[in-house]
Amino acid sequence: MFTVLLRRIRAPAGVRHHSKRLLQTQTGRTGGWQLQTAVAFDIDGVLVKGKQALDQGRRALAMLNGHNRLGKKIPFVLLTNGGGVSEATKAADISKRMQTEIRADQVVLAHSPMQSLVEQYADKHVLVVGGIKRRCADIARAYGFANVSTPNDLVHWRPSLWPFMRPPTDDQLSAVPGRDYAAHPFHAVMVFHDSFDFGRDLQVVTDILRSRDATAGNGFVARQIVPLYTSNEDLVFSNDYPQPRFGQGAYHVCLRAMWQALTNGAPLEYTRFGKPHGVQYRYAERLLDRMASAAVPGVDLTSMRAGRRIFAIGDNPAADIAGANGAGWTSVLVRTGVFRGPPGTNDAANPAAMVVDHVEDAVSWILDEEARRLKADVV
């Protein structure tokens, strides 16, 4: 078990040690949980940098798992604009890297709330875009979308659709070969994850969106026929490269520009998931509610929500901070990812409630803030 010597935790300027009074007056009524506080972590640029797990992230998670002077566990979720894998796979990966248990129901990926679309499209033909090989198609089927195809399936059906790639191999196909995409209309296009072939996916998506009968290869009209759903508007993201890299949002920029050129300026309409959009935060709040109910059976969720303060820790002002601010959460910005502002600065467009060097400082500040806010109160 990973432990933390709390007296040696370095807190940012202005952060005091946690109130002894709060620790001494806690009762056993919540089974070791402090439910009036919750935390949402971004992953890339906060807990990890590329393939490297940050030591500060390990210590921060340990603090929320009860290794703090409150002696209480604090509910938390991982709220990321990443995706392309299942929630269970992401939870297992982060658990291994952070040396602590993360459950699948603590993970909100960019495409997680798209499960709400299953009721509308369960058996309808949808085009799922993004990710490696057929992973996103498999995720979509696990969510409940039963009739899924991918750009690779269309290129396999008719290679001249995108002649600038090698023919897809069997392990890249998500649909049974032999389907005639000129005869099977699509009902929606869903961008689950980053495109691994911008050119192919721009071609296929614009083909389907403006197809006169929502099929492939049967002619175009200068307007949108098929609805579009996207999962992540991050223009850039942080990994172990010295500068931020293009994210799924870069594909959206290209798609909008291509659409404008192909349709003489017709509007491209789409429903957006992922941070900073409210649907992502409402989904995370539901997960936190379920965690509270599981941790303390019979807890009054209405009163708990009324007194709960949710903190979001992120590195991207345009996604993490803007989204948290819009959701009414308390935002904390770290300098280990996209944001590189010097000490004493904040993001001008999307200012955070607090800016700190790294995630360990963020959690230290959160615990101190909650000690001041709650004083001797318990859930």
GROMACS .gro file of C-alpha atoms in nm:
model
  379
    1MET     CA    1   0.000   0.000   0.000
    2PHE     CA    2   0.132   0.339  -0.096
    3THR     CA    3   0.156   0.574   0.203
    4VAL     CA    4   0.208   0.945   0.244
    5LEU     CA    5   0.397   1.128   0.521
    6LEU     CA    6   0.152   1.411   0.545
    7ARG     CA    7   0.365   1.638   0.757
    8ARG     CA    8   0.615   1.641   0.474
    9ILE     CA    9   0.366   1.726   0.198
   10ARG     CA   10   0.472   2.054   0.043
   11ALA     CA   11   0.169   2.279   0.013
   12PRO     CA   12   0.146   2.580  -0.218
   13ALA     CA   13   0.165   2.932  -0.083
   14GLY     CA   14  -0.124   3.015   0.147
   15VAL     CA   15  -0.214   2.653   0.219
   16ARG     CA   16  -0.231   2.565   0.590
   17HIS     CA   17  -0.220   2.225   0.756
   18HIS     CA   18  -0.561   2.064   0.782
   19SER     CA   19  -0.772   2.151   1.081
   20LYS     CA   20  -0.723   1.923   1.380
   21ARG     CA   21  -1.068   2.022   1.496
   22LEU     CA   22  -1.223   1.871   1.182
   23LEU     CA   23  -1.043   1.542   1.235
   24GLN     CA   24  -1.132   1.522   1.604
   25THR     CA   25  -1.504   1.586   1.554
   26GLN     CA   26  -1.567   1.341   1.269
   27THR     CA   27  -1.812   1.063   1.357
   28GLY     CA   28  -1.838   0.709   1.226
   29ARG     CA   29  -2.176   0.782   1.070
   30THR     CA   30  -2.037   0.794   0.715
   31GLY     CA   31  -1.820   0.486   0.744
   32GLY     CA   32  -1.495   0.669   0.690
   33TRP     CA   33  -1.617   0.884   0.398
   34GLN     CA   34  -1.641   1.260   0.362
   35LEU     CA   35  -1.925   1.292   0.111
   36GLN     CA   36  -1.958   1.669   0.120
   37THR     CA   37  -1.643   1.687  -0.093
   38ALA     CA   38  -1.571   1.526  -0.431
   39VAL     CA   39  -1.290   1.558  -0.683
   40ALA     CA   40  -1.266   1.505  -1.059
   41PHE     CA   41  -0.920   1.457  -1.209
   42ASP     CA   42  -0.819   1.503  -1.567
   43ILE     CA   43  -0.563   1.234  -1.659
   44ASP     CA   44  -0.318   1.349  -1.928
   45GLY     CA   45  -0.112   1.641  -1.804
   46VAL     CA   46  -0.240   1.598  -1.447
   47LEU     CA   47  -0.184   1.239  -1.328
   48VAL     CA   48   0.036   1.126  -1.616
   49LYS     CA   49   0.254   1.274  -1.889
   50GLY     CA   50   0.241   1.043  -2.189
   51LYS     CA   51   0.353   0.703  -2.062
   52GLN     CA   52   0.501   0.845  -1.742
   53ALA     CA   53   0.294   0.843  -1.423
   54LEU     CA   54   0.360   1.147  -1.206
   55ASP     CA   55   0.464   1.078  -0.848
   56GLN     CA   56   0.258   1.376  -0.736
   57GLY     CA   57  -0.045   1.202  -0.889
   58ARG     CA   58   0.015   0.885  -0.689
   59ARG     CA   59   0.040   1.083  -0.367
   60ALA     CA   60  -0.269   1.289  -0.454
   61LEU     CA   61  -0.482   0.977  -0.506
   62ALA     CA   62  -0.351   0.825  -0.184
   63MET     CA   63  -0.460   1.137   0.002
   64LEU     CA   64  -0.816   1.103  -0.128
   65ASN     CA   65  -0.815   0.733  -0.040
   66GLY     CA   66  -0.790   0.827   0.327
   67HIS     CA   67  -0.421   0.900   0.379
   68ASN     CA   68  -0.489   1.247   0.508
   69ARG     CA   69  -0.530   1.422   0.841
   70LEU     CA   70  -0.907   1.407   0.807
   71GLY     CA   71  -0.887   1.030   0.821
   72LYS     CA   72  -1.163   1.021   0.559
   73LYS     CA   73  -1.195   0.890   0.206
   74ILE     CA   74  -1.317   1.144  -0.047
   75PRO     CA   75  -1.506   1.030  -0.359
   76PHE     CA   76  -1.331   1.101  -0.689
   77VAL     CA   77  -1.366   1.028  -1.057
   78LEU     CA   78  -1.132   1.050  -1.352
   79LEU     CA   79  -1.287   1.289  -1.605
   80THR     CA   80  -1.092   1.282  -1.928
   81ASN     CA   81  -1.142   1.377  -2.291
   82GLY     CA   82  -0.942   1.068  -2.378
   83GLY     CA   83  -1.111   0.756  -2.507
   84GLY     CA   84  -1.074   0.484  -2.763
   85VAL     CA   85  -1.079   0.215  -2.494
   86SER     CA   86  -1.345   0.091  -2.255
   87GLU     CA   87  -1.390   0.240  -1.912
   88ALA     CA   88  -1.274  -0.090  -1.760
   89THR     CA   89  -0.958  -0.094  -1.972
   90LYS     CA   90  -0.875   0.266  -1.882
   91ALA     CA   91  -0.938   0.194  -1.513
   92ALA     CA   92  -0.704  -0.106  -1.520
   93ASP     CA   93  -0.433   0.095  -1.698
   94ILE     CA   94  -0.448   0.388  -1.455
   95SER     CA   95  -0.467   0.153  -1.156
   96LYS     CA   96  -0.142  -0.010  -1.262
   97ARG     CA   97   0.034   0.316  -1.336
   98MET     CA   98  -0.085   0.500  -1.025
   99GLN     CA   99  -0.043   0.200  -0.792
  100THR     CA  100  -0.395   0.227  -0.654
  101GLU     CA  101  -0.728   0.072  -0.740
  102ILE     CA  102  -0.946   0.264  -0.986
  103ARG     CA  103  -1.281   0.110  -1.077
  104ALA     CA  104  -1.451   0.135  -1.414
  105ASP     CA  105  -1.737   0.330  -1.253
  106GLN     CA  106  -1.488   0.601  -1.155
  107VAL     CA  107  -1.390   0.668  -1.516
  108VAL     CA  108  -1.563   0.915  -1.748
  109LEU     CA  109  -1.420   0.901  -2.099
  110ALA     CA  110  -1.509   1.147  -2.374
  111HIS     CA  111  -1.752   0.900  -2.525
  112SER     CA  112  -1.898   0.759  -2.199
  113PRO     CA  113  -2.212   0.980  -2.199
  114MET     CA  114  -2.280   0.880  -2.560
  115GLN     CA  115  -2.441   0.572  -2.407
  116SER     CA  116  -2.746   0.796  -2.372
  117LEU     CA  117  -2.786   0.772  -2.752
  118VAL     CA  118  -2.845   0.395  -2.742
  119GLU     CA  119  -3.217   0.439  -2.681
  120GLN     CA  120  -3.242   0.634  -3.008
  121TYR     CA  121  -3.000   0.431  -3.221
  122ALA     CA  122  -2.983   0.082  -3.065
  123ASP     CA  123  -3.065  -0.107  -3.385
  124LYS     CA  124  -3.005   0.168  -3.639
  125HIS     CA  125  -2.701   0.174  -3.866
  126VAL     CA  126  -2.436   0.414  -3.730
  127LEU     CA  127  -2.089   0.508  -3.852
  128VAL     CA  128  -1.837   0.505  -3.566
  129VAL     CA  129  -1.520   0.705  -3.631
  130GLY     CA  130  -1.183   0.714  -3.459
  131GLY     CA  131  -0.948   0.494  -3.264
  132ILE     CA  132  -0.722   0.202  -3.342
  133LYS     CA  133  -0.847  -0.077  -3.568
  134ARG     CA  134  -1.202  -0.167  -3.456
  135ARG     CA  135  -1.177  -0.080  -3.088
  136CYS     CA  136  -1.432   0.200  -3.097
  137ALA     CA  137  -1.680  -0.017  -3.285
  138ASP     CA  138  -1.641  -0.282  -3.016
  139ILE     CA  139  -1.695  -0.018  -2.745
  140ALA     CA  140  -2.006   0.108  -2.924
  141ARG     CA  141  -2.147  -0.245  -2.940
  142ALA     CA  142  -2.074  -0.294  -2.570
  143TYR     CA  143  -2.271   0.025  -2.503
  144GLY     CA  144  -2.566  -0.124  -2.691
  145PHE     CA  145  -2.530   0.001  -3.051
  146ALA     CA  146  -2.601  -0.318  -3.241
  147ASN     CA  147  -2.556  -0.202  -3.601
  148VAL     CA  148  -2.211  -0.042  -3.636
  149SER     CA  149  -1.975   0.021  -3.927
  150THR     CA  150  -1.644   0.210  -3.950
  151PRO     CA  151  -1.453   0.396  -4.223
  152ASN     CA  152  -1.232   0.089  -4.266
  153ASP     CA  153  -1.541  -0.120  -4.343
  154LEU     CA  154  -1.638   0.121  -4.619
  155VAL     CA  155  -1.288   0.127  -4.769
  156HIS     CA  156  -1.281  -0.253  -4.765
  157TRP     CA  157  -1.616  -0.254  -4.946
  158ARG     CA  158  -1.490  -0.017  -5.215
  159PRO     CA  159  -1.114   0.061  -5.199
  160SER     CA  160  -1.146   0.346  -5.450
  161LEU     CA  161  -1.345   0.537  -5.186
  162TRP     CA  162  -1.006   0.625  -5.032
  163PRO     CA  163  -0.725   0.496  -5.256
  164PHE     CA  164  -0.443   0.643  -5.046
  165MET     CA  165  -0.415   0.357  -4.798
  166ARG     CA  166  -0.346  -0.012  -4.798
  167PRO     CA  167  -0.657  -0.229  -4.792
  168PRO     CA  168  -0.777  -0.286  -4.434
  169THR     CA  169  -0.686  -0.620  -4.283
  170ASP     CA  170  -0.943  -0.849  -4.121
  171ASP     CA  171  -0.850  -0.735  -3.770
  172GLN     CA  172  -0.932  -0.376  -3.871
  173LEU     CA  173  -1.285  -0.458  -3.987
  174SER     CA  174  -1.583  -0.426  -3.755
  175ALA     CA  175  -1.860  -0.546  -3.986
  176VAL     CA  176  -1.904  -0.872  -4.171
  177PRO     CA  177  -1.747  -0.831  -4.519
  178GLY     CA  178  -1.991  -0.825  -4.807
  179ARG     CA  179  -2.225  -0.554  -4.687
  180ASP     CA  180  -2.334  -0.321  -4.967
  181TYR     CA  181  -2.302   0.030  -4.826
  182ALA     CA  182  -2.482   0.173  -5.127
  183ALA     CA  183  -2.794  -0.007  -5.004
  184HIS     CA  184  -2.767   0.032  -4.626
  185PRO     CA  185  -2.830   0.392  -4.514
  186PHE     CA  186  -2.672   0.542  -4.206
  187HIS     CA  187  -2.877   0.707  -3.933
  188ALA     CA  188  -2.592   0.882  -3.749
  189VAL     CA  189  -2.219   0.951  -3.751
  190MET     CA  190  -2.047   0.925  -3.413
  191VAL     CA  191  -1.688   1.039  -3.362
  192PHE     CA  192  -1.580   0.834  -3.062
  193HIS     CA  193  -1.209   0.912  -3.057
  194ASP     CA  194  -0.917   1.077  -3.237
  195SER     CA  195  -0.887   1.001  -3.606
  196PHE     CA  196  -0.586   0.788  -3.693
  197ASP     CA  197  -0.625   0.880  -4.062
  198PHE     CA  198  -0.750   1.238  -4.107
  199GLY     CA  199  -0.778   1.214  -4.484
  200ARG     CA  200  -0.977   0.892  -4.492
  201ASP     CA  201  -1.210   0.999  -4.213
  202LEU     CA  202  -1.271   1.345  -4.362
  203GLN     CA  203  -1.364   1.181  -4.692
  204VAL     CA  204  -1.590   0.914  -4.544
  205VAL     CA  205  -1.767   1.142  -4.296
  206THR     CA  206  -1.836   1.420  -4.547
  207ASP     CA  207  -1.958   1.157  -4.794
  208ILE     CA  208  -2.213   1.021  -4.550
  209LEU     CA  209  -2.324   1.352  -4.403
  210ARG     CA  210  -2.422   1.494  -4.745
  211SER     CA  211  -2.532   1.173  -4.914
  212ARG     CA  212  -2.871   1.224  -5.075
  213ASP     CA  213  -3.002   0.897  -4.931
  214ALA     CA  214  -2.761   0.854  -4.634
  215THR     CA  215  -2.571   0.576  -4.811
  216ALA     CA  216  -2.227   0.561  -4.970
  217GLY     CA  217  -2.169   0.620  -5.340
  218ASN     CA  218  -2.513   0.737  -5.450
  219GLY     CA  219  -2.460   1.110  -5.498
  220PHE     CA  220  -2.452   1.424  -5.285
  221VAL     CA  221  -2.667   1.719  -5.189
  222ALA     CA  222  -2.539   2.053  -5.057
  223ARG     CA  223  -2.687   2.010  -4.711
  224GLN     CA  224  -2.657   1.780  -4.411
  225ILE     CA  225  -2.864   1.463  -4.424
  226VAL     CA  226  -2.725   1.258  -4.135
  227PRO     CA  227  -2.682   1.383  -3.773
  228LEU     CA  228  -2.329   1.410  -3.635
  229TYR     CA  229  -2.211   1.349  -3.277
  230THR     CA  230  -1.860   1.432  -3.154
  231SER     CA  231  -1.689   1.340  -2.829
  232ASN     CA  232  -1.387   1.565  -2.768
  233GLU     CA  233  -1.321   1.921  -2.881
  234ASP     CA  234  -0.969   1.949  -2.739
  235LEU     CA  235  -0.761   2.119  -3.007
  236VAL     CA  236  -0.442   2.003  -2.835
  237PHE     CA  237  -0.346   1.770  -2.553
  238SER     CA  238  -0.035   1.711  -2.345
  239ASN     CA  239   0.187   1.403  -2.359
  240ASP     CA  240   0.561   1.351  -2.306
  241TYR     CA  241   0.649   1.559  -2.614
  242PRO     CA  242   0.778   1.906  -2.512
  243GLN     CA  243   0.485   2.088  -2.679
  244PRO     CA  244   0.112   2.000  -2.690
  245ARG     CA  245  -0.007   1.776  -2.978
  246PHE     CA  246  -0.320   1.792  -3.196
  247GLY     CA  247  -0.628   1.632  -3.042
  248GLN     CA  248  -0.968   1.534  -3.179
  249GLY     CA  249  -1.060   1.901  -3.193
  250ALA     CA  250  -0.807   1.949  -3.471
  251TYR     CA  251  -1.001   1.696  -3.677
  252HIS     CA  252  -1.320   1.892  -3.609
  253VAL     CA  253  -1.155   2.211  -3.736
  254CYS     CA  254  -1.059   2.033  -4.057
  255LEU     CA  255  -1.403   1.876  -4.090
  256ARG     CA  256  -1.582   2.212  -4.055
  257ALA     CA  257  -1.350   2.374  -4.309
  258MET     CA  258  -1.398   2.089  -4.556
  259TRP     CA  259  -1.774   2.097  -4.504
  260GLN     CA  260  -1.787   2.470  -4.574
  261ALA     CA  261  -1.590   2.423  -4.894
  262LEU     CA  262  -1.800   2.130  -5.017
  263THR     CA  263  -2.144   2.280  -4.942
  264ASN     CA  264  -2.090   2.646  -5.031
  265GLY     CA  265  -2.108   2.748  -4.668
  266ALA     CA  266  -2.397   2.534  -4.544
  267PRO     CA  267  -2.393   2.500  -4.163
  268LEU     CA  268  -2.256   2.181  -4.012
  269GLU     CA  269  -2.473   2.085  -3.718
  270TYR     CA  270  -2.349   1.847  -3.452
  271THR     CA  271  -2.411   1.745  -3.094
  272ARG     CA  272  -2.104   1.774  -2.875
  273PHE     CA  273  -1.996   1.548  -2.594
  274GLY     CA  274  -1.677   1.572  -2.387
  275LYS     CA  275  -1.539   1.859  -2.183
  276PRO     CA  276  -1.625   2.146  -2.155
  277HIS     CA  277  -1.987   2.055  -2.229
  278GLY     CA  278  -2.238   2.016  -1.948
  279VAL     CA  279  -2.342   1.662  -2.043
  280GLN     CA  280  -2.002   1.539  -1.928
  281TYR     CA  281  -2.031   1.698  -1.585
  282ARG     CA  282  -2.387   1.582  -1.527
  283TYR     CA  283  -2.274   1.228  -1.610
  284ALA     CA  284  -1.985   1.257  -1.362
  285GLU     CA  285  -2.221   1.386  -1.093
  286ARG     CA  286  -2.440   1.080  -1.140
  287LEU     CA  287  -2.137   0.856  -1.090
  288LEU     CA  288  -2.045   1.044  -0.774
  289ASP     CA  289  -2.402   1.001  -0.647
  290ARG     CA  290  -2.379   0.625  -0.704
  291MET     CA  291  -2.044   0.614  -0.525
  292ALA     CA  292  -2.197   0.794  -0.228
  293SER     CA  293  -2.491   0.554  -0.214
  294ALA     CA  294  -2.259   0.254  -0.231
  295ALA     CA  295  -2.025   0.395   0.032
  296VAL     CA  296  -2.298   0.497   0.275
  297PRO     CA  297  -2.619   0.302   0.212
  298GLY     CA  298  -2.924   0.510   0.285
  299VAL     CA  299  -2.749   0.843   0.252
  300ASP     CA  300  -2.987   1.131   0.174
  301LEU     CA  301  -2.867   1.223  -0.174
  302THR     CA  302  -3.076   1.539  -0.191
  303SER     CA  303  -2.921   1.693   0.118
  304MET     CA  304  -2.578   1.558   0.027
  305ARG     CA  305  -2.591   1.724  -0.315
  306ALA     CA  306  -2.703   2.051  -0.156
  307GLY     CA  307  -2.394   2.059   0.062
  308ARG     CA  308  -2.145   1.893  -0.171
  309ARG     CA  309  -1.862   2.087  -0.331
  310ILE     CA  310  -1.703   1.930  -0.639
  311PHE     CA  311  -1.350   2.023  -0.739
  312ALA     CA  312  -1.207   1.966  -1.086
  313ILE     CA  313  -0.831   1.946  -1.140
  314GLY     CA  314  -0.708   1.999  -1.495
  315ASP     CA  315  -0.430   2.132  -1.715
  316ASN     CA  316  -0.633   2.261  -2.012
  317PRO     CA  317  -0.812   2.593  -1.947
  318ALA     CA  318  -1.035   2.566  -2.255
  319ALA     CA  319  -1.165   2.222  -2.158
  320ASP     CA  320  -1.105   2.140  -1.791
  321ILE     CA  321  -1.141   2.485  -1.641
  322ALA     CA  322  -1.412   2.621  -1.870
  323GLY     CA  323  -1.619   2.308  -1.818
  324ALA     CA  324  -1.581   2.303  -1.441
  325ASN     CA  325  -1.666   2.672  -1.414
  326GLY     CA  326  -1.971   2.624  -1.633
  327ALA     CA  327  -2.090   2.330  -1.423
  328GLY     CA  328  -2.064   2.531  -1.101
  329TRP     CA  329  -1.769   2.326  -0.976
  330THR     CA  330  -1.452   2.468  -0.823
  331SER     CA  331  -1.170   2.459  -1.078
  332VAL     CA  332  -0.801   2.403  -1.003
  333LEU     CA  333  -0.545   2.453  -1.279
  334VAL     CA  334  -0.205   2.280  -1.277
  335ARG     CA  335   0.111   2.369  -1.468
  336THR     CA  336   0.212   2.014  -1.566
  337GLY     CA  337   0.030   2.000  -1.900
  338VAL     CA  338  -0.120   2.237  -2.156
  339PHE     CA  339  -0.110   2.542  -1.927
  340ARG     CA  340   0.246   2.669  -1.883
  341GLY     CA  341   0.189   3.008  -1.722
  342PRO     CA  342   0.453   3.127  -1.473
  343PRO     CA  343   0.381   3.139  -1.099
  344GLY     CA  344   0.129   3.405  -1.006
  345THR     CA  345  -0.058   3.387  -1.338
  346ASN     CA  346  -0.393   3.242  -1.438
  347ASP     CA  347  -0.556   3.177  -1.773
  348ALA     CA  348  -0.706   3.501  -1.902
  349ALA     CA  349  -0.995   3.347  -2.097
  350ASN     CA  350  -1.091   3.074  -1.849
  351PRO     CA  351  -0.951   3.162  -1.506
  352ALA     CA  352  -0.943   2.889  -1.243
  353ALA     CA  353  -1.034   2.934  -0.878
  354MET     CA  354  -0.678   2.827  -0.792
  355VAL     CA  355  -0.359   2.771  -0.990
  356VAL     CA  356  -0.090   2.542  -0.847
  357ASP     CA  357   0.223   2.370  -0.969
  358HIS     CA  358   0.096   2.012  -0.973
  359VAL     CA  359  -0.184   1.779  -0.867
  360GLU     CA  360  -0.046   1.704  -0.521
  361ASP     CA  361  -0.053   2.075  -0.441
  362ALA     CA  362  -0.407   2.085  -0.582
  363VAL     CA  363  -0.535   1.815  -0.348
  364SER     CA  364  -0.354   1.972  -0.051
  365TRP     CA  365  -0.530   2.301  -0.127
  366ILE     CA  366  -0.867   2.126  -0.167
  367LEU     CA  367  -0.838   1.951   0.168
  368ASP     CA  368  -0.740   2.274   0.337
  369GLU     CA  369  -1.029   2.462   0.173
  370GLU     CA  370  -1.274   2.198   0.289
  371ALA     CA  371  -1.135   2.205   0.642
  372ARG     CA  372  -1.210   2.577   0.653
  373ARG     CA  373  -1.552   2.538   0.491
  374LEU     CA  374  -1.683   2.245   0.686
  375LYS     CA  375  -1.505   2.303   1.013
  376ALA     CA  376  -1.666   2.052   1.251
  377ASP     CA  377  -1.957   1.958   1.022
  378VAL     CA  378  -2.006   1.603   0.901
  379VAL     CA  379  -2.221   1.459   0.627
   0.00000   0.00000   0.00000
